[in-house]
Amino acid sequence: MSEAVRGNAVVGQSGGPTAVINQSLVGVIEAVSKCRAIKHLLGARHGVRGIVQEDFIDLKGLGRGLLERVAGTPASALGSTRDKPDEAYCKRIFKVFARNDVRYFFYIGGNDSADTARIVNEMAAAASHELRVFHIPKTIDNDLCVTDHCPGYGSAARFVASAFVGDDRDSASLPGIKINVVMGRHAGWLTAASALGRTDRKDGPHLVYLPEVPFSTARFLEDVGRIFARLGRCQIAVSEGIADRRGKPVAQVLAEKLGIELERDSHGNVQLSGSGALGDFLADYVKAELGRKYKSLRVRADTFGYLQRSFAGCASPVDAAEARQCGRKAVEYAMAGDLDGSVAIRRAKGSTYRASYFRARLRDVAGGTKPLPRGYINKAGNGVTAAFAKYALPLTGKLPVIGKLG
Amino acid sequence: MSEAVRGNAVVGQSGGPTAVINQSLVGVIEAVSKCRAIKHLLGARHGVRGIVQEDFIDLKGLGRGLLERVAGTPASALGSTRDKPDEAYCKRIFKVFARNDVRYFFYIGGNDSADTARIVNEMAAAASHELRVFHIPKTIDNDLCVTDHCPGYGSAARFVASAFVGDDRDSASLPGIKINVVMGRHAGWLTAASALGRTDRKDGPHLVYLPEVPFSTARFLEDVGRIFARLGRCQIAVSEGIADRRGKPVAQVLAEKLGIELERDSHGNVQLSGSGALGDFLADYVKAELGRKYKSLRVRADTFGYLQRSFAGCASPVDAAEARQCGRKAVEYAMAGDLDGSVAIRRAKGSTYRASYFRARLRDVAGGTKPLPRGYINKAGNGVTAAFAKYALPLTGKLPVIGKLG
């Protein structure tokens, strides 16, 4: 078997974009441009959807200047998709690959994308069509298995930490209770990043609520009341994914407590995502309960929304460089033999942060998600530990430095 | 009369903070430290409230390093207040000044602060207590009279423009309708800044709704439908202050259309501020109306919230430098004779941006607010003009550069 089979390559991007997902794309383009074995590099528009529709852009021969601008641009330059291919969909993908002599497939995405890559790969093997499939990780949620961390997380964490640092000063200027809702439906990695800019015990966030810990409204109210009594203010980080002991979304729990009728879609499901409902309900609840004790209590909520993954001009330099390298590594691994897998990051032991890369098996990455480990959550379940900060700070780059008076 | 009367000085910060309000504070501290006539520089904690409570911090002799860190920190380092002093409150302020031999008062804030400064000043004159009162402008709303623009606006505009640039790429990746709600209750300056990062006609925001233009839901729906039919997506900037022809807040108009009962406070007023309600209602409305024509239409809304004024690490360098200079100028003017006023910025004519400073009369600044002029709004009333971009771009500093494929 030749070390590098001749043919074409396809690259695509999938799922929720990140601030550095185009770094990985440009990493692939750069590395492929040095590969004689690859004739055409086809960029699939909107991920797998572009593949089955054969909606491709030729990515070879693009100028250095344009590539660098693309690399620095948030969100998926090729377009993304929410399609999660089943077997039949994967079959259509494979047919397009076979027809277009595609021998390399680089798919930048989360664990669903790794799973798509795995299925297509198995089909190729069954049909004896040599195909080298590489998943390139990206997700602001940082919840992929095997890898130490995911490209995209560092930049989103940097945004969230910077937002909390500034908002904490704002909330200290005009004291009250401030609630900020952070993305991350199933894992608390990004919400935990809210605490990375803290420099002393008076700094917010004073409370951090994660999807890994069942949420109790009674406990929440007690926490907030205690902090407010001590500091005269309280800044709170809340994951959009918090749910009670039985898995019921907190927005729904609170709507019932507040006597608010929630809209339901045609399937009878309450629409909670992509809205300010959780933050607004938490604020209303705190105001209703603590407002009895404290007259004219100032309670505000912000839902950070899509800015967390797309804000332009705030990417973490470490994250950007690693995302680029993951793209290059995928091509390097694919050239090394009849291999497939997912690019993963290993962190060197020791006090200085250093990353290296290795090839993980697709099925190990496709299989699941990685919640925030218990050791990164404080005992009370309402904050993060120093071990988490040690883990995450090297990924965000230097955070804003704060000066205070009196 | 001596050119510089001997005594103490008070400095305070008021109203909604900005990312550069501490630059002005540090400008005052720097300039005062060179004035022999001023013995103590008293920082009033939480603005006028700190004055009447005599809650002061001595600001002379702070180290250079700390001052620079404070200058670079968003929000009011001295604390802010929402108190709007009436005559009786101003009398208490004046009494504290008289008792503490305060001869200089520097108040960093919006037009309410200019008005407070004006009243205290008149009381001092009536009592023949020589007091030199200077208002130092700040507001992300950019709606103060006389001055070409307000310190704080450039940084908030930079944040909003950067957010729209990234969010537009995100929305192009996963096409649909995206609504972003921007701060600015009465003036559209900040919402207009959403368009500053546009590089071609396909870029968002495709529609911009300002408080200066009465909002029509029918017209809005027609606009959005037209853009969506043409581009397959639509990014929309909406000011939180939009209201219909009779001045009714749009969130309330839409809640009625959608059959949603809004919560009312004890005064019977609908609570709309500091919440995601407007964005959520607009999204629900578009989804309900256009969703009939387009199946599985993706509609999302974000409310940018406090991040617009407090995000750390994204200040405009021009804005930061001008805010600092306004603080220094206030002290310089106060030393020049028995004067009072508000520091204002003048823009030099010509193609290169250059700012100079002058002393405006307190009553001219205290008097009112400045809406976005008609020439900065497009004819259709749903976008901004090139003249606005020419006005605003020098204030934001360099915006993120974008690269696109295909």
PDB file of C-alpha atoms in Angstrom, chain A residues 62-280:
ATOM      1  CA  LEU A  62      -5.869  30.572  -2.509  1.00  0.00           C
ATOM      2  CA  GLY A  63      -3.577  33.483  -1.664  1.00  0.00           C
ATOM      3  CA  ARG A  64      -1.650  33.677   1.605  1.00  0.00           C
ATOM      4  CA  GLY A  65      -3.281  37.005   2.553  1.00  0.00           C
ATOM      5  CA  LEU A  66      -6.826  35.738   2.075  1.00  0.00           C
ATOM      6  CA  LEU A  67      -6.046  32.554   4.014  1.00  0.00           C
ATOM      7  CA  GLU A  68      -4.726  34.502   6.971  1.00  0.00           C
ATOM      8  CA  ARG A  69      -7.805  36.749   6.967  1.00  0.00           C
ATOM      9  CA  VAL A  70     -10.048  33.686   6.849  1.00  0.00           C
ATOM     10  CA  ALA A  71      -8.090  32.046   9.673  1.00  0.00           C
ATOM     11  CA  GLY A  72      -8.652  35.097  11.874  1.00  0.00           C
ATOM     12  CA  THR A  73     -12.382  35.275  11.137  1.00  0.00           C
ATOM     13  CA  PRO A  74     -14.855  33.713  13.584  1.00  0.00           C
ATOM     14  CA  ALA A  75     -17.444  31.123  12.480  1.00  0.00           C
ATOM     15  CA  SER A  76     -17.275  28.562   9.688  1.00  0.00           C
ATOM     16  CA  ALA A  77     -16.034  30.114   6.446  1.00  0.00           C
ATOM     17  CA  LEU A  78     -17.348  27.099   4.513  1.00  0.00           C
ATOM     18  CA  GLY A  79     -20.694  27.266   6.263  1.00  0.00           C
ATOM     19  CA  SER A  80     -21.912  24.805   8.841  1.00  0.00           C
ATOM     20  CA  THR A  81     -24.826  22.433   9.312  1.00  0.00           C
ATOM     21  CA  ARG A  82     -26.893  20.895  12.083  1.00  0.00           C
ATOM     22  CA  ASP A  83     -27.556  17.750   9.995  1.00  0.00           C
ATOM     23  CA  LYS A  84     -26.687  14.604  11.935  1.00  0.00           C
ATOM     24  CA  PRO A  85     -26.362  11.946   9.238  1.00  0.00           C
ATOM     25  CA  ASP A  86     -27.923   8.543   9.785  1.00  0.00           C
ATOM     26  CA  GLU A  87     -26.772   5.431   7.920  1.00  0.00           C
ATOM     27  CA  ALA A  88     -28.665   6.329   4.731  1.00  0.00           C
ATOM     28  CA  TYR A  89     -27.228   9.875   4.743  1.00  0.00           C
ATOM     29  CA  CYS A  90     -23.733   8.477   5.283  1.00  0.00           C
ATOM     30  CA  LYS A  91     -24.279   6.184   2.325  1.00  0.00           C
ATOM     31  CA  ARG A  92     -25.021   9.205   0.147  1.00  0.00           C
ATOM     32  CA  ILE A  93     -21.840  10.836   1.416  1.00  0.00           C
ATOM     33  CA  PHE A  94     -19.827   7.760   0.604  1.00  0.00           C
ATOM     34  CA  LYS A  95     -21.316   7.563  -2.892  1.00  0.00           C
ATOM     35  CA  VAL A  96     -20.260  11.138  -3.596  1.00  0.00           C
ATOM     36  CA  PHE A  97     -16.776  10.301  -2.342  1.00  0.00           C
ATOM     37  CA  ALA A  98     -16.550   7.209  -4.537  1.00  0.00           C
ATOM     38  CA  ARG A  99     -17.792   9.088  -7.596  1.00  0.00           C
ATOM     39  CA  ASN A 100     -15.360  11.993  -7.079  1.00  0.00           C
ATOM     40  CA  ASP A 101     -12.319   9.857  -6.254  1.00  0.00           C
ATOM     41  CA  VAL A 102     -12.216  11.307  -2.739  1.00  0.00           C
ATOM     42  CA  ARG A 103      -9.506   9.541  -0.712  1.00  0.00           C
ATOM     43  CA  TYR A 104      -9.210  11.988   2.180  1.00  0.00           C
ATOM     44  CA  PHE A 105     -11.950  13.426   4.345  1.00  0.00           C
ATOM     45  CA  PHE A 106     -11.228  16.039   6.996  1.00  0.00           C
ATOM     46  CA  TYR A 107     -14.210  16.932   9.140  1.00  0.00           C
ATOM     47  CA  ILE A 108     -13.962  19.741  11.666  1.00  0.00           C
ATOM     48  CA  GLY A 109     -16.630  19.435  14.334  1.00  0.00           C
ATOM     49  CA  GLY A 110     -17.820  18.019  17.624  1.00  0.00           C
ATOM     50  CA  ASN A 111     -18.521  14.441  18.632  1.00  0.00           C
ATOM     51  CA  ASP A 112     -21.415  14.098  16.199  1.00  0.00           C
ATOM     52  CA  SER A 113     -18.973  14.905  13.418  1.00  0.00           C
ATOM     53  CA  ALA A 114     -16.569  12.297  14.734  1.00  0.00           C
ATOM     54  CA  ASP A 115     -19.428   9.822  14.572  1.00  0.00           C
ATOM     55  CA  THR A 116     -20.274  10.765  10.982  1.00  0.00           C
ATOM     56  CA  ALA A 117     -16.603  10.359  10.094  1.00  0.00           C
ATOM     57  CA  ARG A 118     -16.579   6.939  11.769  1.00  0.00           C
ATOM     58  CA  ILE A 119     -19.647   5.659   9.894  1.00  0.00           C
ATOM     59  CA  VAL A 120     -18.445   6.902   6.486  1.00  0.00           C
ATOM     60  CA  ASN A 121     -15.090   5.339   7.211  1.00  0.00           C
ATOM     61  CA  GLU A 122     -16.627   1.945   7.941  1.00  0.00           C
ATOM     62  CA  MET A 123     -18.640   2.103   4.722  1.00  0.00           C
ATOM     63  CA  ALA A 124     -15.484   2.870   2.768  1.00  0.00           C
ATOM     64  CA  ALA A 125     -13.689  -0.066   4.388  1.00  0.00           C
ATOM     65  CA  ALA A 126     -16.621  -2.390   3.588  1.00  0.00           C
ATOM     66  CA  ALA A 127     -16.504  -1.259  -0.060  1.00  0.00           C
ATOM     67  CA  SER A 128     -12.699  -1.558  -0.193  1.00  0.00           C
ATOM     68  CA  HIS A 129     -12.501   2.102  -1.186  1.00  0.00           C
ATOM     69  CA  GLU A 130      -9.374   3.434   0.477  1.00  0.00           C
ATOM     70  CA  LEU A 131     -10.442   6.502   2.393  1.00  0.00           C
ATOM     71  CA  ARG A 132      -8.516   8.252   5.114  1.00  0.00           C
ATOM     72  CA  VAL A 133     -10.872  10.015   7.444  1.00  0.00           C
ATOM     73  CA  PHE A 134      -9.820  12.522  10.068  1.00  0.00           C
ATOM     74  CA  HIS A 135     -11.929  14.323  12.570  1.00  0.00           C
ATOM     75  CA  ILE A 136     -10.573  17.677  13.713  1.00  0.00           C
ATOM     76  CA  PRO A 137     -12.023  18.655  17.074  1.00  0.00           C
ATOM     77  CA  LYS A 138     -13.769  21.961  17.744  1.00  0.00           C
ATOM     78  CA  THR A 139     -16.259  22.986  20.360  1.00  0.00           C
ATOM     79  CA  ILE A 140     -16.630  25.846  22.787  1.00  0.00           C
ATOM     80  CA  ASP A 141     -18.206  23.284  25.145  1.00  0.00           C
ATOM     81  CA  ASN A 142     -14.831  21.524  25.609  1.00  0.00           C
ATOM     82  CA  ASP A 143     -16.654  18.261  26.204  1.00  0.00           C
ATOM     83  CA  LEU A 144     -14.947  15.908  23.734  1.00  0.00           C
ATOM     84  CA  CYS A 145     -13.424  12.727  25.097  1.00  0.00           C
ATOM     85  CA  VAL A 146      -9.740  11.725  24.912  1.00  0.00           C
ATOM     86  CA  THR A 147      -8.282  15.163  24.083  1.00  0.00           C
ATOM     87  CA  ASP A 148      -7.022  17.324  26.970  1.00  0.00           C
ATOM     88  CA  HIS A 149      -9.109  20.208  25.624  1.00  0.00           C
ATOM     89  CA  CYS A 150     -10.862  21.287  22.429  1.00  0.00           C
ATOM     90  CA  PRO A 151      -9.880  24.027  19.995  1.00  0.00           C
ATOM     91  CA  GLY A 152     -12.516  26.759  20.313  1.00  0.00           C
ATOM     92  CA  TYR A 153     -12.786  26.442  24.061  1.00  0.00           C
ATOM     93  CA  GLY A 154      -9.859  28.726  24.927  1.00  0.00           C
ATOM     94  CA  SER A 155     -11.290  31.626  22.929  1.00  0.00           C
ATOM     95  CA  ALA A 156     -14.827  31.205  24.256  1.00  0.00           C
ATOM     96  CA  ALA A 157     -13.408  30.889  27.789  1.00  0.00           C
ATOM     97  CA  ARG A 158     -11.409  34.073  27.205  1.00  0.00           C
ATOM     98  CA  PHE A 159     -14.565  35.882  26.106  1.00  0.00           C
ATOM     99  CA  VAL A 160     -16.557  34.651  29.097  1.00  0.00           C
ATOM    100  CA  ALA A 161     -13.773  35.437  31.582  1.00  0.00           C
ATOM    101  CA  SER A 162     -13.278  38.945  30.115  1.00  0.00           C
ATOM    102  CA  ALA A 163     -17.015  39.560  30.171  1.00  0.00           C
ATOM    103  CA  PHE A 164     -17.238  38.553  33.842  1.00  0.00           C
ATOM    104  CA  VAL A 165     -14.240  40.685  34.792  1.00  0.00           C
ATOM    105  CA  GLY A 166     -15.779  43.813  33.265  1.00  0.00           C
ATOM    106  CA  ASP A 167     -19.311  43.018  34.377  1.00  0.00           C
ATOM    107  CA  ASP A 168     -18.068  42.436  37.920  1.00  0.00           C
ATOM    108  CA  ARG A 169     -16.579  45.942  37.989  1.00  0.00           C
ATOM    109  CA  ASP A 170     -19.857  47.267  36.551  1.00  0.00           C
ATOM    110  CA  SER A 171     -21.809  45.441  39.224  1.00  0.00           C
ATOM    111  CA  ALA A 172     -19.460  46.773  41.931  1.00  0.00           C
ATOM    112  CA  SER A 173     -20.079  50.309  40.610  1.00  0.00           C
ATOM    113  CA  LEU A 174     -23.860  49.993  40.877  1.00  0.00           C
ATOM    114  CA  PRO A 175     -24.285  47.231  43.453  1.00  0.00           C
ATOM    115  CA  GLY A 176     -27.022  44.646  43.283  1.00  0.00           C
ATOM    116  CA  ILE A 177     -27.503  41.109  42.094  1.00  0.00           C
ATOM    117  CA  LYS A 178     -26.276  40.277  38.620  1.00  0.00           C
ATOM    118  CA  ILE A 179     -26.942  36.983  36.875  1.00  0.00           C
ATOM    119  CA  ASN A 180     -25.121  35.985  33.680  1.00  0.00           C
ATOM    120  CA  VAL A 181     -26.248  32.959  31.682  1.00  0.00           C
ATOM    121  CA  VAL A 182     -23.442  31.117  29.878  1.00  0.00           C
ATOM    122  CA  MET A 183     -23.613  28.577  27.026  1.00  0.00           C
ATOM    123  CA  GLY A 184     -23.047  24.864  27.604  1.00  0.00           C
ATOM    124  CA  ARG A 185     -26.102  22.669  27.709  1.00  0.00           C
ATOM    125  CA  HIS A 186     -24.574  19.503  29.168  1.00  0.00           C
ATOM    126  CA  ALA A 187     -21.111  20.419  30.419  1.00  0.00           C
ATOM    127  CA  GLY A 188     -20.005  23.269  32.649  1.00  0.00           C
ATOM    128  CA  TRP A 189     -16.564  23.948  31.163  1.00  0.00           C
ATOM    129  CA  LEU A 190     -17.502  27.328  29.701  1.00  0.00           C
ATOM    130  CA  THR A 191     -19.530  28.477  32.706  1.00  0.00           C
ATOM    131  CA  ALA A 192     -16.591  27.529  34.919  1.00  0.00           C
ATOM    132  CA  ALA A 193     -14.422  29.906  32.861  1.00  0.00           C
ATOM    133  CA  SER A 194     -16.420  32.789  34.346  1.00  0.00           C
ATOM    134  CA  ALA A 195     -14.162  32.557  37.402  1.00  0.00           C
ATOM    135  CA  LEU A 196     -10.810  32.730  35.588  1.00  0.00           C
ATOM    136  CA  GLY A 197     -10.370  36.506  35.943  1.00  0.00           C
ATOM    137  CA  ARG A 198     -10.895  36.591  39.724  1.00  0.00           C
ATOM    138  CA  THR A 199      -8.017  38.148  41.611  1.00  0.00           C
ATOM    139  CA  ASP A 200      -9.363  38.237  45.156  1.00  0.00           C
ATOM    140  CA  ARG A 201     -12.229  36.847  47.233  1.00  0.00           C
ATOM    141  CA  LYS A 202     -14.397  39.918  46.815  1.00  0.00           C
ATOM    142  CA  ASP A 203     -14.360  39.537  43.019  1.00  0.00           C
ATOM    143  CA  GLY A 204     -17.206  37.915  41.187  1.00  0.00           C
ATOM    144  CA  PRO A 205     -18.488  35.561  40.166  1.00  0.00           C
ATOM    145  CA  HIS A 206     -19.395  34.779  43.766  1.00  0.00           C
ATOM    146  CA  LEU A 207     -21.492  31.810  42.733  1.00  0.00           C
ATOM    147  CA  VAL A 208     -21.184  29.445  39.754  1.00  0.00           C
ATOM    148  CA  TYR A 209     -23.971  26.990  38.856  1.00  0.00           C
ATOM    149  CA  LEU A 210     -23.073  24.132  36.533  1.00  0.00           C
ATOM    150  CA  PRO A 211     -25.123  21.489  34.711  1.00  0.00           C
ATOM    151  CA  GLU A 212     -23.069  18.821  36.510  1.00  0.00           C
ATOM    152  CA  VAL A 213     -24.687  19.766  39.842  1.00  0.00           C
ATOM    153  CA  PRO A 214     -28.464  19.390  40.318  1.00  0.00           C
ATOM    154  CA  PHE A 215     -29.930  22.837  40.900  1.00  0.00           C
ATOM    155  CA  SER A 216     -32.073  23.618  43.928  1.00  0.00           C
ATOM    156  CA  THR A 217     -33.939  26.922  43.915  1.00  0.00           C
ATOM    157  CA  ALA A 218     -34.036  26.960  47.722  1.00  0.00           C
ATOM    158  CA  ARG A 219     -30.290  26.443  47.935  1.00  0.00           C
ATOM    159  CA  PHE A 220     -29.699  29.065  45.232  1.00  0.00           C
ATOM    160  CA  LEU A 221     -31.728  31.657  47.128  1.00  0.00           C
ATOM    161  CA  GLU A 222     -29.866  30.865  50.337  1.00  0.00           C
ATOM    162  CA  ASP A 223     -26.494  31.209  48.554  1.00  0.00           C
ATOM    163  CA  VAL A 224     -27.414  34.535  46.961  1.00  0.00           C
ATOM    164  CA  GLY A 225     -28.868  35.928  50.191  1.00  0.00           C
ATOM    165  CA  ARG A 226     -25.738  34.984  52.142  1.00  0.00           C
ATOM    166  CA  ILE A 227     -23.344  36.615  49.642  1.00  0.00           C
ATOM    167  CA  PHE A 228     -25.516  39.711  49.337  1.00  0.00           C
ATOM    168  CA  ALA A 229     -25.678  40.127  53.123  1.00  0.00           C
ATOM    169  CA  ARG A 230     -21.871  39.917  53.301  1.00  0.00           C
ATOM    170  CA  LEU A 231     -20.792  41.972  50.268  1.00  0.00           C
ATOM    171  CA  GLY A 232     -23.815  44.089  49.424  1.00  0.00           C
ATOM    172  CA  ARG A 233     -23.797  42.608  45.961  1.00  0.00           C
ATOM    173  CA  CYS A 234     -23.566  39.283  44.181  1.00  0.00           C
ATOM    174  CA  GLN A 235     -22.446  38.316  40.682  1.00  0.00           C
ATOM    175  CA  ILE A 236     -23.626  34.902  39.540  1.00  0.00           C
ATOM    176  CA  ALA A 237     -22.640  32.614  36.656  1.00  0.00           C
ATOM    177  CA  VAL A 238     -25.301  30.195  35.506  1.00  0.00           C
ATOM    178  CA  SER A 239     -25.048  27.561  32.819  1.00  0.00           C
ATOM    179  CA  GLU A 240     -27.963  27.511  30.376  1.00  0.00           C
ATOM    180  CA  GLY A 241     -28.083  23.770  31.011  1.00  0.00           C
ATOM    181  CA  ILE A 242     -28.886  23.770  34.736  1.00  0.00           C
ATOM    182  CA  ALA A 243     -31.664  21.393  35.710  1.00  0.00           C
ATOM    183  CA  ASP A 244     -33.178  20.144  38.926  1.00  0.00           C
ATOM    184  CA  ARG A 245     -32.653  16.745  40.532  1.00  0.00           C
ATOM    185  CA  ARG A 246     -35.124  15.123  38.158  1.00  0.00           C
ATOM    186  CA  GLY A 247     -33.590  16.746  35.080  1.00  0.00           C
ATOM    187  CA  LYS A 248     -36.272  19.383  34.621  1.00  0.00           C
ATOM    188  CA  PRO A 249     -34.844  22.607  33.104  1.00  0.00           C
ATOM    189  CA  VAL A 250     -34.600  25.358  35.714  1.00  0.00           C
ATOM    190  CA  ALA A 251     -36.378  27.888  33.476  1.00  0.00           C
ATOM    191  CA  GLN A 252     -39.385  25.592  33.537  1.00  0.00           C
ATOM    192  CA  VAL A 253     -39.177  25.075  37.304  1.00  0.00           C
ATOM    193  CA  LEU A 254     -39.070  28.836  37.850  1.00  0.00           C
ATOM    194  CA  ALA A 255     -41.828  29.634  35.377  1.00  0.00           C
ATOM    195  CA  GLU A 256     -44.082  27.331  37.395  1.00  0.00           C
ATOM    196  CA  LYS A 257     -43.051  28.971  40.679  1.00  0.00           C
ATOM    197  CA  LEU A 258     -43.690  32.421  39.202  1.00  0.00           C
ATOM    198  CA  GLY A 259     -47.007  31.329  37.739  1.00  0.00           C
ATOM    199  CA  ILE A 260     -45.912  32.064  34.151  1.00  0.00           C
ATOM    200  CA  GLU A 261     -47.399  30.047  31.320  1.00  0.00           C
ATOM    201  CA  LEU A 262     -44.636  29.035  28.911  1.00  0.00           C
ATOM    202  CA  GLU A 263     -45.186  28.820  25.177  1.00  0.00           C
ATOM    203  CA  ARG A 264     -44.974  25.359  23.737  1.00  0.00           C
ATOM    204  CA  ASP A 265     -44.080  24.325  20.237  1.00  0.00           C
ATOM    205  CA  SER A 266     -46.156  21.999  18.047  1.00  0.00           C
ATOM    206  CA  HIS A 267     -44.587  18.982  19.835  1.00  0.00           C
ATOM    207  CA  GLY A 268     -45.664  20.329  23.222  1.00  0.00           C
ATOM    208  CA  ASN A 269     -42.068  21.087  24.210  1.00  0.00           C
ATOM    209  CA  VAL A 270     -41.293  24.258  26.100  1.00  0.00           C
ATOM    210  CA  GLN A 271     -38.985  26.499  24.040  1.00  0.00           C
ATOM    211  CA  LEU A 272     -36.115  27.500  26.308  1.00  0.00           C
ATOM    212  CA  SER A 273     -32.996  27.600  24.173  1.00  0.00           C
ATOM    213  CA  GLY A 274     -31.665  30.676  22.418  1.00  0.00           C
ATOM    214  CA  SER A 275     -33.717  33.004  24.576  1.00  0.00           C
ATOM    215  CA  GLY A 276     -33.314  35.184  27.636  1.00  0.00           C
ATOM    216  CA  ALA A 277     -35.959  33.228  29.551  1.00  0.00           C
ATOM    217  CA  LEU A 278     -33.721  31.482  32.107  1.00  0.00           C
ATOM    218  CA  GLY A 279     -31.908  34.697  33.068  1.00  0.00           C
ATOM    219  CA  ASP A 280     -35.130  36.687  33.218  1.00  0.00           C
TER     220      ASP A 280
END
